[in-house]
């Protein structure tokens, strides 16, 4: 037997305006331009241009009141529509298109295209050419072939019905390894370096470098130079020349052109000028487009109000117009709210990091987290996070992403907090000025930072060093 239950449920749900605002807030300036163009194309009630007066379309509300009083038409019929009053929210098509959409990229020929061109100059039969194409297709973004030759043979058999052996594949592979760039299609790093050395003049230094890679590559990678010097019975100067030659080789021959070249064009969202000590903040003009509601669409309500015959077809037309007007209003409001939130957030960041923006000295950065700015402007942390993501500010010292100004705090002897970015800056200065013959260990760096007044542990030194992509002391050692 079926049973009906009546329950009360309290839940939170984002309004269409909130969804609109969140989606627009998190995109950068270049993305906003494309988003506005899309909206102008799909919504005829939205136009470019500055509004003449604040109450230019106040009569629209009057028509909406008359329209809502019509007993034959219920606005809820379209307000409850899945598209939210005719406004198809960007991203409703499924997936996170808004978040994943990329910035404009610069196009160039690919490494694969270059290798295929070079393959065409070889005198190969059909089978060898097919093997060559398969090998080139197996080269990864660094320029290596890391798949086993047996797996490539299986691919040829199953996908192209070509029976071949590993020996035949290796013969074609050796031909491809003569292509440019030098070192391409190697199966590991030692082979990549040897392929490059083989193209050099075979003098004593080159021959020694090849022996070091073939016979003592593990010792070389760990910088155990004394063991290498002892094994080959060579002088320190001979070893230094060979090592210098090896480290000048390219460990990633495919890195520059393995795939389409991507150039991220950074467009600052904010412009910050220093006018005799007074910091003046402004939004990039692209963040403040002139948008208005179409007057012709607003006039359609006047035509409906004066019409004697209110047939079903006319009502459907007015419903469509009303939906488009709502969508246009919501979009303009979301753009304005975005501008306001961006400015409030950036103003709070400037207030917090005022000394840095005056001088441009990284050591003047104060510890600052998202919560600090959220409390300052009275907004949620997630809102500040969306503003900080993919946004940048142009200053007299360069363009900085907003994320640059957020960092943890490190206690000092004076009882104040220093920015972790300041500590990283000093740590890098210490390492840059160290003796490369006797690099400083993390323990010694810890002591030096403690002597400077920064209460920092060795594991924190190691963490910051790794974040700066600085290797351990043993790997920083030079001859």
XYZ file of C-alpha atoms in Angstrom:
479
model
C 0.000 0.000 0.000
C 1.396 3.371 -1.018
C 1.871 5.997 1.619
C 2.239 9.758 1.375
C 4.418 11.631 3.855
C 4.648 15.380 4.365
C 8.056 16.617 5.421
C 9.636 19.993 5.998
C 13.174 20.370 4.728
C 15.526 23.320 5.109
C 18.257 23.570 2.477
C 20.503 26.157 0.862
C 20.416 26.754 -2.859
C 22.384 29.206 -4.995
C 20.279 31.723 -6.840
C 20.845 32.311 -10.573
C 22.469 35.637 -9.742
C 24.938 33.957 -7.370
C 25.818 31.335 -9.965
C 26.325 34.065 -12.537
C 28.540 36.063 -10.200
C 30.712 33.087 -9.139
C 31.373 32.066 -12.726
C 32.325 35.583 -13.787
C 34.418 36.318 -10.690
C 36.876 33.491 -11.174
C 37.789 34.163 -14.816
C 40.683 36.492 -15.811
C 40.373 39.596 -17.966
C 41.126 37.950 -21.316
C 38.498 35.307 -20.590
C 35.963 37.977 -19.583
C 36.161 39.616 -23.003
C 35.281 36.350 -24.727
C 32.517 35.691 -22.216
C 30.925 39.088 -22.883
C 31.092 38.550 -26.649
C 29.333 35.210 -26.233
C 26.596 36.821 -24.164
C 26.094 39.603 -26.703
C 25.678 36.982 -29.419
C 23.099 34.845 -27.614
C 21.093 37.631 -25.954
C 19.639 40.300 -28.288
C 18.375 42.265 -25.260
C 21.973 43.054 -24.283
C 23.904 45.775 -26.104
C 27.262 47.489 -25.911
C 27.139 51.132 -24.921
C 26.775 53.403 -21.929
C 23.372 53.894 -20.321
C 22.030 57.421 -20.812
C 20.248 57.764 -17.459
C 19.945 55.677 -14.344
C 16.191 55.237 -14.767
C 16.268 54.847 -18.530
C 14.330 51.613 -18.375
C 12.229 52.275 -15.297
C 9.122 52.044 -17.441
C 9.993 48.401 -18.047
C 9.136 47.630 -14.426
C 5.758 49.283 -14.909
C 5.026 47.004 -17.830
C 6.174 44.038 -15.784
C 3.591 44.918 -13.111
C 0.789 45.056 -15.685
C 2.108 41.913 -17.255
C 2.081 40.050 -13.943
C -1.507 41.088 -13.170
C -2.785 39.257 -16.232
C -4.790 36.367 -14.850
C -4.233 34.320 -18.014
C -0.449 34.424 -17.664
C 1.574 33.220 -14.676
C 5.183 34.363 -14.527
C 6.006 31.231 -12.547
C 5.425 29.316 -15.786
C 8.777 30.517 -17.027
C 10.499 31.441 -13.759
C 10.578 27.751 -12.840
C 11.956 26.781 -16.212
C 15.152 24.727 -16.224
C 16.974 27.503 -18.022
C 16.254 29.997 -15.218
C 14.099 32.628 -16.862
C 15.466 31.909 -20.288
C 19.006 32.465 -19.142
C 21.082 29.459 -20.105
C 23.933 29.665 -17.605
C 27.392 29.347 -19.081
C 28.620 25.854 -18.364
C 25.180 24.234 -18.130
C 26.020 22.126 -21.142
C 27.918 19.775 -18.859
C 31.479 19.666 -17.640
C 33.605 22.520 -16.382
C 34.131 24.315 -19.666
C 34.466 27.684 -17.967
C 37.204 26.530 -15.636
C 39.140 24.552 -18.239
C 39.057 27.010 -21.097
C 42.588 28.091 -21.916
C 44.089 31.447 -22.705
C 45.006 32.258 -26.346
C 48.008 30.285 -27.548
C 50.618 30.933 -30.209
C 50.734 28.295 -32.932
C 53.881 26.727 -34.336
C 54.937 23.559 -36.134
C 55.299 20.550 -33.870
C 58.291 18.351 -33.239
C 56.371 15.476 -34.786
C 55.933 17.453 -38.012
C 59.671 18.170 -38.124
C 60.590 14.536 -37.544
C 58.128 13.344 -40.173
C 59.679 15.743 -42.683
C 63.129 14.328 -41.927
C 61.798 10.784 -42.193
C 60.604 11.548 -45.705
C 64.169 12.287 -46.849
C 65.347 8.745 -46.022
C 65.301 6.028 -48.651
C 62.996 3.598 -46.855
C 60.658 0.927 -48.115
C 56.975 0.912 -47.087
C 57.551 -1.349 -44.087
C 60.455 0.711 -42.739
C 58.493 3.924 -43.281
C 55.560 2.521 -41.275
C 57.955 1.511 -38.479
C 59.456 5.011 -38.539
C 56.017 6.619 -38.248
C 55.168 4.363 -35.293
C 58.446 5.232 -33.553
C 57.956 8.966 -34.067
C 54.433 8.650 -32.696
C 55.886 6.964 -29.594
C 58.207 9.881 -28.737
C 57.044 11.643 -25.564
C 57.065 15.355 -24.780
C 60.710 15.252 -23.575
C 61.908 13.639 -26.787
C 62.350 10.092 -25.454
C 60.976 6.708 -26.514
C 60.227 5.006 -23.233
C 58.125 2.151 -24.617
C 59.727 -1.244 -25.050
C 60.499 -2.166 -28.663
C 58.489 -5.357 -28.168
C 55.414 -3.263 -27.326
C 55.935 -1.174 -30.455
C 56.173 -4.386 -32.488
C 52.850 -5.530 -31.016
C 51.271 -2.161 -31.887
C 52.383 -2.533 -35.498
C 51.005 -6.056 -35.660
C 47.601 -5.262 -34.185
C 46.959 -1.778 -35.594
C 48.607 -2.012 -39.037
C 48.976 -5.769 -39.584
C 52.752 -5.389 -39.987
C 54.851 -8.298 -38.763
C 58.293 -7.134 -37.668
C 61.072 -7.898 -35.194
C 62.768 -5.842 -32.514
C 65.973 -5.902 -34.607
C 64.189 -4.299 -37.582
C 62.638 -1.666 -35.324
C 66.006 -0.885 -33.751
C 67.575 -0.377 -37.188
C 64.987 2.282 -38.025
C 65.325 3.742 -34.521
C 69.051 4.327 -35.048
C 68.210 6.255 -38.216
C 65.702 8.457 -36.366
C 68.292 9.092 -33.654
C 70.372 10.898 -36.303
C 67.596 13.481 -36.771
C 67.548 16.965 -35.313
C 67.398 17.915 -32.512
C 70.413 15.940 -31.335
C 69.543 13.288 -28.762
C 66.012 12.740 -30.046
C 64.372 9.290 -29.697
C 66.774 8.134 -26.952
C 65.494 5.464 -24.598
C 67.098 6.877 -21.466
C 69.200 9.852 -20.340
C 72.668 8.256 -20.836
C 71.764 7.310 -24.425
C 70.440 10.849 -25.028
C 73.716 12.402 -23.840
C 75.829 9.947 -25.827
C 73.877 10.692 -29.016
C 74.747 14.352 -28.600
C 78.398 13.680 -27.819
C 78.752 11.477 -30.911
C 78.011 14.522 -33.088
C 80.858 16.504 -31.548
C 84.481 16.540 -32.552
C 86.055 13.463 -31.003
C 88.825 15.119 -29.004
C 90.184 13.937 -25.635
C 87.529 15.791 -23.633
C 84.653 14.351 -25.682
C 86.047 10.806 -25.456
C 86.444 11.157 -21.677
C 82.903 12.509 -21.367
C 81.580 9.481 -23.261
C 83.510 7.107 -20.945
C 82.141 8.892 -17.872
C 78.564 8.423 -19.098
C 79.048 4.810 -20.199
C 81.040 3.553 -17.213
C 80.334 5.860 -14.268
C 76.984 7.512 -14.953
C 75.657 6.727 -11.470
C 78.685 8.339 -9.815
C 78.377 11.332 -12.167
C 74.656 11.819 -11.362
C 75.470 11.780 -7.628
C 78.502 14.072 -8.120
C 80.943 11.589 -6.656
C 83.745 13.194 -8.662
C 86.560 11.797 -6.552
C 85.541 8.243 -7.495
C 85.470 9.155 -11.205
C 88.861 10.837 -10.973
C 90.335 7.787 -9.241
C 88.817 5.298 -11.697
C 90.122 7.009 -14.833
C 93.335 8.307 -13.215
C 92.851 11.812 -14.560
C 93.623 15.278 -13.255
C 91.057 17.551 -11.686
C 91.304 19.907 -14.662
C 90.596 17.091 -17.153
C 87.618 15.969 -15.105
C 86.285 19.528 -14.898
C 86.446 19.998 -18.681
C 84.581 16.722 -19.293
C 81.926 17.488 -16.670
C 81.424 21.009 -18.056
C 80.888 19.496 -21.508
C 78.296 17.018 -20.213
C 76.266 19.546 -18.231
C 75.995 21.763 -21.328
C 74.152 18.986 -23.189
C 70.364 19.039 -23.495
C 68.683 16.396 -21.282
C 65.270 17.082 -22.874
C 65.785 17.388 -26.643
C 62.064 17.449 -27.329
C 61.203 20.018 -24.683
C 61.014 23.052 -26.994
C 58.857 21.596 -29.725
C 57.331 18.269 -28.753
C 53.899 19.765 -28.755
C 52.218 22.973 -29.732
C 54.019 25.977 -28.303
C 51.861 27.604 -25.645
C 52.377 31.248 -24.810
C 50.264 32.563 -21.966
C 49.476 36.225 -22.548
C 49.217 37.812 -19.116
C 46.776 40.706 -19.132
C 46.787 42.547 -15.786
C 43.395 42.924 -14.136
C 44.574 45.915 -12.082
C 46.805 48.906 -12.779
C 48.644 50.342 -9.766
C 50.440 53.675 -10.074
C 52.617 55.431 -7.501
C 51.823 59.134 -7.649
C 54.381 60.769 -5.334
C 53.832 58.200 -2.613
C 50.090 57.903 -3.204
C 49.081 54.519 -4.573
C 46.343 54.831 -7.191
C 44.467 51.668 -8.136
C 42.333 51.240 -11.220
C 40.724 48.330 -13.006
C 41.899 47.350 -16.439
C 39.404 48.960 -18.846
C 38.576 45.507 -20.199
C 37.118 44.676 -16.781
C 34.639 47.537 -17.020
C 32.778 47.167 -20.328
C 29.884 49.467 -21.225
C 26.775 47.300 -21.374
C 23.112 48.264 -21.454
C 19.666 46.779 -22.019
C 18.210 47.134 -25.500
C 15.660 49.946 -25.626
C 13.751 48.241 -28.445
C 13.147 45.181 -26.293
C 11.903 47.326 -23.430
C 9.488 49.048 -25.820
C 7.901 45.716 -26.664
C 6.193 45.769 -23.279
C 4.599 49.080 -24.217
C 3.232 47.515 -27.387
C 1.796 44.606 -25.412
C 0.195 46.901 -22.834
C -1.578 48.915 -25.549
C -2.694 45.863 -27.463
C -6.368 44.921 -27.246
C -5.950 41.329 -28.374
C -3.842 39.370 -25.951
C -3.705 36.112 -27.816
C -1.544 33.161 -26.893
C 1.022 33.825 -29.601
C 1.577 37.396 -28.419
C 1.913 36.209 -24.824
C 4.588 33.720 -25.850
C 6.473 36.479 -27.629
C 6.362 38.759 -24.592
C 7.429 35.877 -22.357
C 10.503 35.407 -24.540
C 11.268 39.145 -24.397
C 10.872 39.163 -20.616
C 13.276 36.242 -20.285
C 15.922 37.966 -22.370
C 15.536 41.216 -20.429
C 15.958 39.363 -17.132
C 19.061 37.633 -18.453
C 20.548 40.945 -19.610
C 19.858 42.626 -16.260
C 21.381 39.743 -14.335
C 24.479 39.752 -16.541
C 25.044 43.505 -16.158
C 24.542 43.258 -12.382
C 27.010 40.359 -12.173
C 29.626 42.323 -14.141
C 29.210 45.313 -11.815
C 29.390 43.122 -8.741
C 32.531 41.514 -10.146
C 34.159 44.926 -10.586
C 33.248 45.943 -7.042
C 34.566 42.720 -5.513
C 37.812 42.877 -7.482
C 38.482 46.441 -6.375
C 37.640 45.796 -2.713
C 39.895 42.755 -2.620
C 42.826 44.464 -4.332
C 42.483 47.550 -2.127
C 42.700 45.302 0.947
C 45.822 43.600 -0.449
C 47.433 46.998 -1.129
C 46.635 48.113 2.400
C 48.185 44.934 3.801
C 51.304 45.081 1.595
C 51.595 48.871 1.367
C 55.374 49.015 1.936
C 56.067 46.488 -0.799
C 53.985 48.372 -3.375
C 55.882 51.567 -2.534
C 59.379 50.115 -2.731
C 59.093 46.819 -4.604
C 61.377 45.168 -2.046
C 60.436 41.516 -1.565
C 61.720 41.584 2.013
C 58.935 44.047 2.864
C 56.177 41.541 2.146
C 54.127 40.783 5.228
C 52.691 37.343 6.022
C 49.198 37.272 4.571
C 46.655 34.503 4.072
C 43.253 34.425 2.392
C 41.506 34.700 5.753
C 43.185 38.060 6.463
C 41.749 39.645 3.318
C 38.367 37.941 3.738
C 37.997 39.457 7.203
C 39.129 42.862 5.957
C 36.472 43.081 3.214
C 33.782 41.076 5.028
C 33.537 38.316 2.451
C 33.999 34.566 2.407
C 37.448 33.019 1.952
C 36.234 31.226 -1.177
C 35.396 34.602 -2.752
C 38.896 35.938 -2.072
C 40.338 32.708 -3.459
C 38.404 33.161 -6.714
C 39.667 36.725 -7.039
C 43.275 35.728 -6.349
C 43.122 32.892 -8.857
C 44.255 33.851 -12.387
C 44.344 37.582 -11.578
C 47.372 39.876 -11.824
C 48.309 43.461 -11.005
C 50.606 45.736 -12.990
C 52.985 47.773 -10.843
C 56.057 49.913 -11.490
C 58.156 46.845 -10.638
C 56.441 44.436 -13.016
C 53.302 42.327 -13.271
C 52.560 40.106 -10.277
C 49.901 37.407 -9.883
C 47.789 38.081 -6.795
C 48.792 34.694 -5.385
C 52.320 36.092 -5.083
C 51.298 38.257 -2.122
C 49.886 35.417 -0.026
C 52.372 33.608 2.179
C 52.787 32.016 5.606
C 54.389 33.691 8.577
C 57.685 32.809 10.293
C 58.309 33.946 13.865
C 61.318 36.176 14.527
C 63.306 36.960 17.677
C 61.616 40.357 17.865
C 58.238 38.657 18.298
C 56.966 39.692 14.870
C 56.102 37.511 11.907
C 58.145 37.512 8.712
C 56.746 36.415 5.363
C 57.843 32.976 4.185
C 58.618 34.655 0.860
C 61.058 36.950 2.660
C 62.732 33.922 4.261
C 62.955 32.177 0.873
C 64.547 35.294 -0.575
C 67.230 35.324 2.129
C 67.719 31.555 1.827
C 68.349 31.934 -1.907
C 70.848 34.755 -1.270
C 72.728 32.528 1.185
C 72.939 29.672 -1.318
C 73.907 31.977 -4.202
C 76.843 33.344 -2.195
C 78.077 29.977 -0.864
C 81.285 28.316 -2.017
C 80.381 25.870 -4.783
C 83.294 23.651 -3.788
C 81.821 23.312 -0.282
C 78.044 23.965 -0.474
C 76.178 24.638 2.738
C 74.085 21.872 4.262
C 70.511 22.492 5.402
C 71.731 22.423 9.023
C 74.242 25.218 8.370
C 71.634 27.267 6.511
C 69.255 26.766 9.439
C 71.880 28.118 11.848
C 72.595 31.122 9.616
C 68.882 31.965 9.409
C 68.547 31.568 13.168
C 71.478 33.952 13.633
C 69.582 36.464 11.468
C 66.629 36.203 13.846
C 64.377 33.789 11.951
C 63.123 30.913 14.106
C 63.083 28.217 11.470
C 63.646 24.459 11.648
C 65.868 22.392 9.345
C 62.893 20.595 7.777
C 61.385 23.986 6.909
C 64.670 24.998 5.277
C 64.522 21.790 3.221
C 60.904 22.480 2.250
C 61.621 26.044 1.114
C 64.745 24.908 -0.756
C 62.701 22.320 -2.658
C 60.032 24.914 -3.453
C 62.793 27.076 -4.965
C 63.968 24.073 -7.037
C 67.376 24.139 -5.357
C 69.034 20.706 -5.006
C 70.712 19.388 -1.847
C 74.256 20.460 -1.012
C 75.880 17.365 -2.567
C 74.254 18.066 -5.934
C 75.240 21.747 -5.813
C 78.907 20.891 -5.559
C 81.118 22.041 -8.410
C 84.747 21.429 -9.218
